[in-house]
XYZ file of C-alpha atoms in Angstrom:
775
model
C -37.805 3.307 16.558
C -36.054 7.047 15.557
C -33.413 5.960 12.958
C -30.608 8.419 13.735
C -27.414 8.741 11.197
C -24.196 9.343 12.805
C -21.619 11.878 10.452
C -18.000 11.544 11.614
C -19.245 7.881 13.821
C -15.523 7.342 14.009
C -14.604 10.123 16.659
C -13.623 9.181 20.377
C -17.054 11.274 21.223
C -18.855 9.815 18.289
C -18.751 5.740 18.809
C -19.087 5.197 22.403
C -22.311 7.741 22.177
C -23.476 5.524 18.725
C -23.175 2.453 21.038
C -25.217 4.329 23.661
C -28.306 5.200 21.363
C -28.748 1.616 19.849
C -28.582 0.094 23.355
C -31.415 2.563 23.924
C -33.262 0.918 20.996
C -32.522 3.280 18.072
C -31.785 2.449 14.866
C -28.581 3.638 13.945
C -26.430 3.710 10.975
C -23.402 5.848 10.474
C -20.346 7.249 8.163
C -16.729 8.412 8.965
C -14.446 9.412 6.371
C -11.601 7.526 7.724
C -12.401 4.911 9.677
C -10.137 3.499 12.573
C -10.828 -0.519 11.765
C -10.661 -1.234 15.270
C -13.918 1.037 16.045
C -15.441 0.119 12.953
C -15.652 -3.162 14.050
C -16.760 -2.472 17.122
C -19.671 -0.509 16.155
C -20.311 -3.372 13.900
C -20.588 -5.479 16.736
C -22.811 -3.082 18.565
C -24.853 -3.831 15.819
C -24.733 -0.407 14.150
C -24.796 -0.113 9.979
C -21.717 1.583 8.631
C -22.550 3.011 5.146
C -20.174 4.749 2.511
C -19.015 8.549 3.387
C -21.609 10.435 1.726
C -23.927 7.734 2.132
C -26.668 9.078 4.288
C -29.949 6.254 4.052
C -33.076 7.711 2.405
C -35.068 6.278 6.126
C -33.006 8.893 8.192
C -35.011 11.154 11.289
C -31.866 12.655 12.926
C -28.865 13.215 12.004
C -26.547 13.394 14.357
C -22.803 14.679 13.706
C -19.643 15.472 14.972
C -18.620 19.083 15.056
C -15.359 17.881 13.099
C -18.012 17.582 10.297
C -18.486 20.989 8.197
C -21.710 22.382 7.020
C -20.476 21.629 3.460
C -19.815 17.486 3.830
C -21.719 15.978 1.544
C -24.194 13.899 3.801
C -24.954 17.194 5.721
C -26.060 18.849 2.419
C -28.144 15.812 1.504
C -29.815 15.817 5.510
C -30.403 19.640 4.808
C -31.760 19.235 1.439
C -33.944 16.767 2.985
C -35.290 18.624 5.618
C -33.931 16.582 8.629
C -32.854 18.053 11.949
C -29.107 18.101 12.297
C -27.890 17.942 16.379
C -24.370 17.929 17.708
C -23.048 14.979 19.719
C -23.104 17.008 22.635
C -26.471 18.599 21.770
C -27.598 14.788 21.428
C -26.155 12.941 24.654
C -27.452 15.596 26.462
C -30.993 15.082 25.236
C -30.810 11.371 25.667
C -29.533 10.939 29.490
C -32.331 13.543 30.896
C -34.275 12.340 33.731
C -30.766 10.820 34.841
C -28.711 12.053 37.542
C -25.209 12.767 35.087
C -22.267 12.601 36.711
C -20.284 15.270 34.360
C -16.432 15.069 34.232
C -15.293 18.144 32.136
C -12.097 20.067 31.700
C -9.336 20.873 29.622
C -6.971 17.810 30.187
C -7.385 14.115 31.698
C -11.263 14.222 31.358
C -11.262 10.715 29.081
C -8.672 8.825 31.711
C -10.567 10.462 35.152
C -14.096 9.146 33.572
C -12.722 5.650 32.574
C -10.974 5.212 35.967
C -14.697 6.581 37.537
C -16.313 3.714 35.804
C -13.564 1.161 36.813
C -14.120 1.789 40.190
C -18.105 1.899 40.090
C -17.923 -1.414 38.289
C -15.583 -2.695 40.842
C -18.101 -1.862 43.426
C -20.903 -2.755 41.739
C -22.092 0.187 42.049
C -25.283 0.940 39.215
C -24.991 3.234 36.836
C -24.590 3.715 32.967
C -21.533 5.633 31.115
C -20.333 7.445 27.952
C -16.554 7.398 27.568
C -15.075 9.943 25.304
C -12.649 7.470 24.144
C -11.902 3.422 23.913
C -10.934 1.454 26.720
C -7.132 0.145 26.251
C -8.609 -3.288 25.954
C -12.362 -5.121 26.185
C -12.785 -5.125 29.530
C -15.360 -2.880 29.664
C -17.219 -1.406 26.713
C -16.978 2.235 25.817
C -20.740 3.037 26.807
C -23.329 1.247 28.992
C -27.228 1.801 29.394
C -28.161 0.505 32.873
C -31.608 0.300 34.799
C -29.882 2.750 37.742
C -30.522 6.322 37.760
C -26.415 7.262 37.513
C -24.970 8.032 34.097
C -21.373 8.992 33.996
C -20.241 11.130 30.832
C -17.512 13.149 29.486
C -18.525 16.029 28.361
C -16.927 18.290 25.895
C -17.061 22.032 26.308
C -15.344 22.562 22.603
C -17.930 23.527 20.835
C -20.430 25.344 23.214
C -22.503 22.187 23.717
C -21.554 21.926 27.394
C -24.604 24.708 28.224
C -27.066 22.341 27.906
C -26.196 19.995 30.603
C -27.351 20.467 34.229
C -25.502 17.948 35.988
C -25.562 16.219 39.665
C -22.162 16.197 39.926
C -19.588 18.294 38.098
C -15.790 17.051 37.959
C -13.764 19.991 37.068
C -10.196 17.622 35.922
C -8.777 21.297 35.117
C -8.985 24.055 32.963
C -6.918 26.039 30.408
C -7.860 28.423 27.929
C -8.436 26.559 24.684
C -10.850 26.124 21.995
C -10.271 29.888 20.873
C -12.551 29.424 18.035
C -15.851 29.119 20.619
C -13.796 30.841 23.147
C -12.306 34.187 21.971
C -10.782 35.059 25.293
C -10.661 33.675 28.701
C -13.015 35.122 29.799
C -15.707 33.804 27.610
C -14.487 30.124 28.777
C -14.707 31.278 32.526
C -18.109 32.329 31.875
C -19.014 29.038 30.321
C -17.637 26.816 33.491
C -19.863 29.265 36.066
C -22.687 28.615 34.659
C -21.975 24.940 34.492
C -21.308 24.775 38.024
C -24.235 27.399 38.716
C -26.104 24.202 37.183
C -24.916 21.242 39.203
C -27.567 20.484 41.391
C -25.420 18.108 44.048
C -21.700 18.543 44.034
C -18.747 20.548 42.183
C -15.155 18.716 42.570
C -12.088 21.041 41.472
C -8.702 20.248 41.339
C -6.712 22.352 44.486
C -3.813 22.696 41.876
C -5.981 24.571 39.227
C -6.572 28.335 40.190
C -8.748 28.926 37.637
C -11.420 26.382 38.659
C -10.491 27.544 42.601
C -11.055 31.221 41.174
C -14.547 30.531 38.984
C -16.267 27.861 41.987
C -15.039 30.912 44.392
C -17.911 33.230 42.516
C -20.431 30.919 41.902
C -23.619 29.742 43.502
C -25.655 26.742 42.725
C -29.190 28.077 40.713
C -31.970 27.983 43.289
C -29.902 25.631 46.059
C -31.085 26.050 49.545
C -28.218 27.631 52.039
C -27.769 26.837 55.402
C -28.379 28.842 58.923
C -25.021 30.887 57.750
C -25.777 31.346 54.366
C -23.994 29.290 52.767
C -24.974 26.547 49.704
C -26.199 23.447 50.230
C -24.175 22.172 47.217
C -20.835 21.843 47.919
C -17.086 22.414 46.007
C -15.117 20.041 47.054
C -11.665 19.899 46.184
C -8.755 16.999 45.208
C -5.604 16.840 45.341
C -2.526 17.479 47.362
C -3.958 19.669 49.799
C -7.594 19.170 49.025
C -10.544 18.003 50.989
C -9.469 14.774 49.187
C -5.760 14.598 49.226
C -3.125 12.119 48.082
C 0.236 11.620 47.708
C 2.394 9.816 45.066
C 4.110 7.140 47.647
C 5.768 5.299 44.355
C 5.250 5.466 40.345
C 7.167 2.072 38.859
C 7.039 0.641 35.814
C 3.330 -1.030 36.169
C 1.282 1.584 38.192
C 1.834 3.869 41.449
C 0.518 4.069 45.061
C -0.942 6.839 46.841
C -1.171 7.875 49.924
C -4.620 9.003 50.248
C -6.659 11.207 53.649
C -8.635 13.578 54.093
C -12.544 12.718 53.631
C -11.025 9.447 51.881
C -11.876 6.375 54.109
C -9.086 4.616 52.718
C -5.405 5.480 53.478
C -4.216 4.229 50.051
C -4.762 3.306 47.190
C -2.438 1.500 44.068
C -2.978 2.566 40.495
C -2.179 0.863 37.200
C -1.077 3.896 36.013
C 1.951 6.361 36.100
C 2.421 9.829 36.373
C 1.303 13.086 38.788
C -0.922 13.998 36.180
C -2.345 9.969 36.223
C -2.233 9.903 40.164
C -4.661 13.535 40.258
C -6.401 11.812 37.666
C -7.094 8.775 39.759
C -7.420 11.172 43.508
C -10.867 12.736 41.418
C -12.140 9.368 40.517
C -11.864 7.696 43.839
C -13.123 11.190 45.088
C -16.361 11.065 43.114
C -16.773 7.257 43.596
C -16.656 7.492 47.312
C -19.169 10.809 47.500
C -21.526 8.772 45.338
C -21.556 5.553 48.064
C -19.690 3.281 46.162
C -16.911 1.282 48.141
C -13.913 2.038 47.458
C -10.345 -0.070 48.715
C -6.729 0.041 47.665
C -7.614 -2.073 45.127
C -10.227 -0.186 43.306
C -7.846 1.173 40.229
C -5.124 -1.664 40.783
C -6.579 -3.490 37.311
C -6.798 0.007 35.506
C -7.075 -0.751 31.824
C -6.026 2.358 30.421
C -7.231 4.349 27.748
C -6.302 4.340 23.940
C -3.937 6.799 22.991
C -3.028 8.061 26.537
C 0.372 7.105 27.119
C -0.610 3.475 25.134
C 2.682 1.670 24.898
C 2.743 0.504 21.339
C 5.964 -1.379 21.689
C 8.575 -2.311 23.779
C 12.172 -3.940 22.601
C 15.137 -1.927 21.880
C 13.444 0.814 21.564
C 9.791 1.925 23.300
C 7.028 3.492 21.383
C 4.085 5.375 23.260
C 1.339 7.208 21.631
C -0.779 9.985 23.596
C -3.687 12.096 22.546
C -2.091 15.550 24.042
C -2.863 18.374 21.674
C -2.595 21.432 24.452
C 1.026 22.585 25.823
C 0.234 21.910 28.982
C -0.188 18.251 28.333
C 2.211 17.815 26.156
C 4.421 19.379 29.012
C 3.314 17.112 31.525
C 3.669 14.180 29.196
C 6.785 14.660 28.351
C 8.277 15.034 31.903
C 6.779 11.696 32.986
C 8.016 9.935 30.177
C 11.276 11.630 30.532
C 11.674 10.038 33.691
C 11.120 6.898 33.165
C 14.568 6.457 31.468
C 17.931 7.610 30.424
C 18.145 7.419 27.037
C 16.766 9.974 24.342
C 13.476 11.334 24.206
C 12.004 11.509 20.798
C 8.915 13.164 19.953
C 6.817 12.932 16.763
C 4.129 15.743 17.150
C 1.045 16.805 15.089
C -0.487 19.701 15.774
C -4.496 19.594 16.046
C -6.806 22.604 14.603
C -5.168 25.462 13.069
C -6.489 27.382 15.323
C -5.292 26.013 18.395
C -1.957 26.113 16.202
C -2.434 29.513 15.810
C -3.125 30.782 19.283
C -0.314 28.113 21.250
C 2.431 28.240 18.620
C 4.706 29.603 21.038
C 3.658 27.498 24.100
C 3.835 24.140 21.617
C 7.614 25.562 20.996
C 8.588 25.683 24.527
C 6.630 22.567 25.701
C 8.613 20.370 22.762
C 11.622 21.649 24.036
C 11.504 19.043 26.530
C 12.300 16.363 23.667
C 15.662 15.010 22.436
C 14.695 15.152 18.953
C 11.651 16.129 17.635
C 9.578 15.336 14.349
C 6.944 17.934 13.259
C 3.778 16.647 10.623
C 1.698 18.859 9.166
C -1.509 20.606 10.834
C -4.776 18.232 11.195
C -7.541 20.151 10.344
C -10.173 18.654 11.572
C -12.608 20.749 9.324
C -11.041 24.157 9.771
C -9.268 25.940 6.688
C -5.920 27.245 7.489
C -5.226 30.271 9.499
C -2.673 32.644 8.938
C 0.124 31.866 12.008
C -1.561 28.352 12.347
C 0.414 26.146 10.260
C 3.032 23.601 11.487
C 5.874 26.252 9.717
C 4.893 28.199 12.488
C 5.527 25.970 15.326
C 9.081 25.212 13.999
C 9.827 29.152 13.031
C 8.843 29.455 17.246
C 11.286 26.743 17.736
C 14.128 28.197 15.579
C 13.883 31.160 17.888
C 14.784 29.259 20.777
C 17.939 27.942 18.792
C 16.959 24.139 19.147
C 16.594 23.981 15.275
C 19.291 21.518 14.796
C 16.756 18.408 16.533
C 14.120 19.713 14.552
C 12.982 17.714 11.565
C 9.925 18.982 9.508
C 9.121 18.165 5.745
C 6.337 19.876 4.646
C 3.761 18.135 3.048
C 5.930 14.735 3.263
C 4.862 13.165 6.653
C 5.328 9.448 4.831
C 8.952 10.784 4.076
C 9.190 12.245 7.961
C 8.598 8.911 9.535
C 10.997 7.092 7.078
C 13.179 10.034 8.044
C 12.442 9.132 11.867
C 12.861 5.261 11.695
C 16.394 5.566 9.801
C 17.370 8.284 12.722
C 16.568 5.879 15.799
C 19.060 3.990 18.444
C 18.852 1.684 20.306
C 17.691 2.931 23.931
C 15.534 5.839 22.714
C 11.458 6.343 23.621
C 9.704 7.394 20.517
C 6.282 8.884 21.043
C 3.415 10.047 18.927
C 1.318 12.585 20.060
C -1.476 14.739 19.013
C -5.342 14.182 18.669
C -5.782 13.757 14.677
C -4.895 11.223 12.358
C -1.707 10.185 13.984
C -2.573 7.211 16.326
C -2.565 5.724 11.998
C 0.931 7.093 11.635
C 2.101 5.340 14.919
C 0.860 2.250 14.260
C 1.899 2.103 10.695
C 5.368 3.142 12.114
C 5.351 0.448 14.939
C 4.205 -2.024 12.272
C 7.147 -1.535 10.271
C 9.517 -1.370 13.406
C 8.526 -4.887 14.077
C 8.781 -6.267 10.370
C 12.452 -4.737 9.993
C 13.668 -6.160 14.001
C 11.797 -9.451 12.419
C 14.270 -9.113 9.359
C 17.159 -8.013 11.666
C 16.465 -11.534 13.778
C 16.772 -13.276 10.370
C 19.880 -11.376 9.458
C 21.417 -12.371 12.681
C 20.324 -15.946 13.004
C 21.531 -16.133 8.951
C 25.393 -15.091 10.120
C 25.014 -17.237 12.775
C 24.355 -20.186 10.564
C 26.799 -19.266 7.939
C 30.280 -18.645 9.258
C 30.716 -21.959 10.535
C 30.322 -23.290 7.244
C 33.326 -20.863 4.760
C 36.538 -20.896 4.947
C 38.609 -18.635 7.326
C 39.628 -16.745 3.528
C 36.031 -15.539 2.857
C 35.431 -12.505 4.024
C 31.994 -12.111 6.072
C 31.503 -8.736 8.090
C 27.637 -6.787 8.725
C 27.194 -3.391 8.138
C 30.129 -2.912 5.685
C 29.784 0.482 4.003
C 29.425 0.048 0.255
C 29.750 3.895 -1.078
C 33.318 3.580 -0.817
C 33.309 0.450 -3.729
C 31.749 2.413 -6.266
C 32.790 5.010 -9.043
C 29.898 7.429 -7.589
C 31.603 7.287 -3.881
C 27.953 7.386 -2.658
C 25.435 4.853 -0.333
C 24.832 3.160 3.132
C 25.786 0.002 4.348
C 25.223 -3.520 3.251
C 23.455 -5.709 5.784
C 25.888 -8.775 5.252
C 29.077 -8.248 2.858
C 30.679 -11.463 1.835
C 33.715 -11.961 -0.323
C 33.691 -15.582 -1.273
C 37.274 -16.931 -2.194
C 35.928 -20.175 -3.247
C 33.257 -21.541 -5.467
C 32.064 -23.785 -2.557
C 32.256 -20.597 0.101
C 30.026 -18.844 -2.947
C 27.564 -21.424 -2.991
C 27.121 -22.527 0.793
C 26.232 -18.772 0.842
C 23.700 -18.627 -1.494
C 22.390 -21.994 -0.547
C 21.727 -20.728 3.129
C 20.584 -17.052 2.007
C 17.628 -19.061 -0.444
C 16.937 -21.222 2.329
C 16.050 -18.408 4.291
C 14.466 -15.998 1.351
C 16.860 -13.520 2.120
C 18.136 -11.071 -0.793
C 21.174 -11.613 -2.593
C 23.304 -8.702 -4.749
C 26.231 -8.886 -6.307
C 29.163 -6.048 -6.026
C 31.611 -5.797 -8.888
C 33.909 -2.863 -9.211
C 30.922 -0.651 -8.296
C 30.224 1.309 -11.790
C 26.812 1.544 -13.435
C 25.000 1.629 -9.702
C 23.722 4.119 -7.567
C 23.542 2.297 -4.006
C 20.818 4.467 -1.630
C 21.697 6.430 1.409
C 20.298 3.941 3.994
C 22.213 1.172 2.613
C 20.937 -2.162 1.096
C 18.906 -5.016 3.106
C 20.483 -7.301 1.612
C 23.770 -10.142 1.195
C 25.628 -8.503 -0.779
C 28.326 -10.538 -2.891
C 31.670 -9.452 -4.234
C 33.836 -11.534 -6.185
C 36.956 -9.831 -5.386
C 39.912 -12.005 -4.013
C 42.218 -13.568 -5.732
C 41.198 -16.529 -6.856
C 38.124 -14.549 -8.614
C 40.691 -12.669 -10.828
C 42.216 -15.463 -12.955
C 42.944 -15.091 -17.056
C 43.726 -17.929 -18.737
C 44.328 -18.517 -22.370
C 43.631 -21.612 -23.364
C 45.521 -23.895 -25.699
C 42.376 -23.619 -28.910
C 43.179 -19.960 -28.647
C 39.690 -18.644 -26.046
C 40.567 -16.929 -23.358
C 38.862 -17.712 -19.293
C 38.164 -14.460 -17.565
C 36.836 -14.954 -13.902
C 34.106 -13.128 -13.158
C 36.070 -10.502 -10.811
C 38.487 -9.375 -13.179
C 38.774 -5.964 -13.723
C 37.929 -4.715 -17.304
C 41.281 -2.765 -17.490
C 43.440 -5.835 -16.012
C 41.908 -7.903 -19.000
C 42.800 -5.256 -21.590
C 46.525 -5.453 -19.724
C 47.084 -9.279 -19.954
C 45.531 -9.440 -23.255
C 47.936 -7.321 -24.542
C 50.369 -8.585 -23.456
C 49.614 -11.789 -24.791
C 49.075 -9.701 -27.987
C 45.490 -10.872 -27.721
C 43.265 -8.704 -30.132
C 39.361 -7.746 -29.111
C 39.256 -6.258 -26.182
C 40.630 -2.988 -26.510
C 37.580 -0.921 -26.307
C 36.527 -2.176 -22.771
C 39.975 -1.048 -20.948
C 38.255 2.558 -19.736
C 35.238 0.699 -18.510
C 35.135 0.850 -15.019
C 34.133 -2.508 -14.161
C 34.783 -6.355 -13.662
C 33.772 -9.443 -16.049
C 30.650 -10.587 -14.268
C 29.543 -6.923 -14.221
C 30.473 -6.165 -17.716
C 28.449 -9.596 -19.218
C 25.676 -9.199 -16.488
C 24.446 -5.525 -18.450
C 26.324 -6.226 -21.875
C 29.148 -3.145 -20.824
C 29.333 -1.055 -24.245
C 32.176 1.101 -25.175
C 33.475 2.590 -28.455
C 31.254 0.582 -30.594
C 31.996 -2.667 -29.055
C 29.764 -4.809 -26.666
C 31.081 -7.320 -24.103
C 29.065 -10.535 -26.126
C 30.836 -9.528 -28.880
C 33.608 -11.368 -27.350
C 31.915 -14.233 -25.163
C 31.811 -17.649 -27.084
C 30.817 -19.779 -23.410
C 29.492 -18.331 -19.782
C 29.461 -20.428 -16.388
C 27.193 -18.822 -14.313
C 25.967 -20.031 -10.725
C 22.268 -19.323 -9.838
C 20.896 -18.203 -6.837
C 19.624 -21.274 -5.769
C 23.788 -22.727 -6.047
C 23.309 -24.817 -9.358
C 26.327 -24.228 -11.132
C 25.712 -23.643 -15.397
C 27.263 -23.429 -18.471
C 25.787 -21.377 -21.414
C 27.055 -20.977 -25.160
C 26.441 -17.750 -26.275
C 23.803 -18.546 -28.578
C 21.655 -20.293 -26.283
C 21.363 -16.879 -24.018
C 19.232 -14.026 -24.408
C 21.200 -10.388 -24.676
C 20.203 -7.214 -25.257
C 21.108 -3.334 -24.978
C 22.408 -3.165 -21.837
C 20.604 -6.761 -20.480
C 21.344 -10.551 -20.317
C 18.429 -12.297 -19.487
C 20.552 -15.531 -17.445
C 22.140 -13.541 -15.102
C 19.443 -11.348 -14.024
C 19.033 -14.177 -11.383
C 22.665 -15.646 -11.387
C 26.037 -14.667 -10.684
C 28.482 -15.012 -13.843
C 31.665 -17.089 -12.147
C 33.567 -16.237 -15.575
C 33.378 -16.401 -19.326
C 35.392 -17.733 -22.373
C 36.002 -15.179 -24.266
C 37.188 -15.215 -27.698
C 40.152 -12.464 -29.269
C 39.718 -11.348 -32.424
C 43.332 -12.215 -33.909
C 46.752 -12.053 -32.347
C 48.682 -9.383 -32.708
C 51.517 -6.977 -31.643
C 51.275 -5.550 -28.549
C 52.530 -2.285 -29.531
C 49.491 -1.905 -31.813
C 47.270 -3.141 -29.232
C 48.393 -0.456 -27.260
C 48.456 2.556 -29.411
C 44.899 1.207 -29.894
C 43.586 1.509 -26.193
C 45.583 4.877 -26.093
C 43.640 6.023 -28.836
C 40.424 4.878 -27.320
C 41.715 6.399 -23.601
C 41.998 9.854 -25.426
C 38.721 10.113 -26.512
C 37.587 9.261 -23.575
C 39.408 11.652 -21.618
C 37.994 14.517 -24.227
C 34.156 12.560 -24.343
C 33.404 12.083 -20.436
C 34.330 13.862 -16.950
C 36.985 12.402 -14.738
C 34.808 13.111 -11.625
C 33.540 10.509 -9.899
C 30.586 9.456 -11.598
C 28.635 6.131 -12.223
C 29.004 5.814 -16.121
C 25.790 7.369 -18.333
C 23.156 7.918 -16.188
C 20.399 7.462 -18.933
C 19.542 5.353 -21.876
C 19.468 6.507 -25.324
C 16.478 6.927 -26.427
C 15.529 5.308 -30.128
C 16.851 7.581 -32.618
C 18.782 9.908 -30.567
C 21.465 10.167 -27.356
C 20.217 11.182 -23.751
C 23.164 13.336 -23.946
C 22.420 15.014 -26.235
C 18.536 16.132 -24.990
C 19.925 16.527 -21.269
C 22.575 19.485 -23.467
C 19.498 20.648 -25.176
C 17.542 21.024 -22.164
C 20.189 23.464 -20.706
C 20.948 21.191 -18.248
C 24.734 21.014 -17.786
C 25.938 22.453 -14.859
C 22.487 21.601 -13.157
C 23.067 20.423 -9.155
C 21.444 18.802 -6.171
C 23.121 19.508 -3.438
C 26.685 18.046 -4.767
C 25.597 15.814 -7.678
C 26.092 17.844 -10.730
C 24.928 17.142 -14.456
C 28.669 17.000 -16.132
C 29.942 20.132 -17.914
C 31.816 17.751 -20.237
C 29.201 15.172 -21.091
C 25.529 15.682 -20.048
C 24.610 11.669 -19.309
C 26.841 11.849 -16.963
C 26.295 12.740 -13.206
C 29.454 13.592 -11.285
C 30.054 13.819 -7.304
C 30.976 17.177 -6.930
C 32.480 15.957 -3.273
C 29.927 15.187 -0.956
C 26.878 14.103 -2.994
C 24.609 11.347 -1.370
C 22.198 9.431 -3.187
C 19.107 11.610 -2.535
C 20.497 14.358 -4.536
C 21.185 11.796 -7.261
C 18.040 10.771 -7.066
C 16.755 14.309 -6.863
C 18.476 15.542 -9.948
C 17.380 12.311 -11.667
C 13.828 13.167 -11.438
C 14.774 17.106 -12.462
C 16.634 15.784 -15.617
C 13.597 13.506 -16.727
C 11.360 16.708 -15.850
C 12.551 18.634 -17.938
C 13.217 16.610 -20.693
C 9.896 15.380 -20.789
C 8.682 19.297 -20.638
C 11.057 20.099 -23.550
C 10.764 16.782 -25.672
C 7.666 14.367 -25.059
C 10.496 11.846 -24.720
C 10.763 10.290 -21.205
C 14.237 9.203 -19.925
C 14.636 5.572 -19.309
C 17.977 5.236 -16.221
C 20.533 2.605 -17.612
C 22.906 2.540 -13.726
C 21.055 0.370 -11.039
C 19.367 1.757 -8.408
C 21.054 -0.716 -6.229
C 18.291 -3.118 -3.992
C 15.766 -0.872 -5.393
C 13.504 -0.323 -8.444
C 13.515 3.138 -9.654
C 9.807 3.136 -10.403
C 9.364 3.080 -6.661
C 11.469 6.543 -6.593
C 10.312 8.614 -9.780
């Protein structure tokens, strides 16, 4: 038993070949540097051993490698050192089908789908044949490869690496031809020569598309090798055409959601065919498949392709809801143009394309044509080139396609983030609108990106449904005075003036309404965040996926002097108002809070401080409500408070607190102290919108001093700027975004770390997120 090891076995050419070899009785092992889980499972099910990347087994007789696997690959190097024979996929395929009558499906675009359609039609007609597909069927109705006792084998034959010259088919089917693979065919003449030689080696018939002028030209000047001729000197082996005016002709009658109907004529024995596929190019593919099936003697009828399963990554529908998401293997400008035209006819919404170029050589060859083909989209997202083992070549990068798009003046609808495909997909999700059609296009690993995107999309849609249910359930349980809105913008409610919306925003009018909100959110395990006066925090541009509660209503603004001299300050009371009311009441000790742009609840949660004083210096007792709706009363001594933090309020909402004045004093004297603090603050802090001090002070020094000494005052990212007044403040110069601020935070931390070896820790909150996730 020959022991064969497959390199790059996860590829769509290699995996079916592996299954075919295993069925022939070879002992197969395989490896891949980036397995698709479904492909790996399929090979394991076929009895193929999976080895780690670089895990060439000692007991190996032959190595078969994908053309995408470079000679420098560790397993190829080891095979060379062991003296093992190494052959390409096409060479192995040609060898194992010797002695069988081969139907070779070849060409530039659509050969996998045409091969799959031919297999489907022959199987339905019970025509005995084996096959090796260059892909996977969309479902498990048919395997991608099968060994059969019959004399015929159907195989997709790839010309990209030159192994096409190893095949001598009985029948050759050319779906179409375009100059491609410039790394192997430097000129169009080289490609023509390869196919002319294939035509000449074909024994029984050549099928060509009547719409492909290149195929027609090659066929017109090619005679089969050693072929007999009739009395008039014509070759016995015919060249037959398919298409609108071909020997086997078709006309598209209808193209609907679940398939199309073709009118057949010419050499066809039937007049109509129903095809479970869409688009004119699939009409052509189906015509070719049905023509060859009939030529082989199989019985075809109108239903031969009515249950065609489709091929993975060929207009594969991944998701359909308010958005429709497809993926497609198209990687040549002609394929992309046809794909987008087909999708454009199907809907009225925007057509959004995510394109990953395949190979640097192809990108360099067709960058102008790619830009023109992609102009058929309404919005374009460009990923970096999938190298497929190639080294970069001049003019062959995604940036070169982007430059071509810019020349056309269409750059306004193009997004390209070099080296950040993950960020590109996040940007894509944020930009989509209901009714959009999204298609992921390319022959590289964009398939994985597409499936990850759809998984995230489904998760987001499930979350959206949960929020809709929450709003519907809670609204009836709240008093009319409570404000409840969806997607309320939060930026204007903050001192920094940046940030997106809250998924749900509430201003409860009472403790009971607050309790109901928390109980329902907790029951549904939905996140809850509290928003005070909006200081000391940065809200992400995309907003917050949570219930944001603000104690902004009048019932939360109470200031009440108690008989025992303490003061009840409700959680929503602004600190500025607290100081003003205390001054009027002749109560001293709260002056340091006057300039902090926050509320009592926020000051308690953060143990806010200024001018040498801290919030918990004046606290006696805190009333809070847990996120489970339970009210608790805690004395200061029972709470765990430290620098900018109160542990008990991390997962709770401060309803208010009893505060202890330092003393009774004349209002004028208190006001004078406040004015002194105000003057100091004006002199030392910026007036532009800010979130307060950005970083915590490291032990033994101040963050502001470190930033100043690093020469960062005035440093900007977008409209976010390090204040020239106080270096530990980032100010909004007018149109800053949270992305600008986060970018500036990263720059400051890196510069200070480089200069002083100190890693600054943010003091402001990244609302709804954790700093560690973005730094």
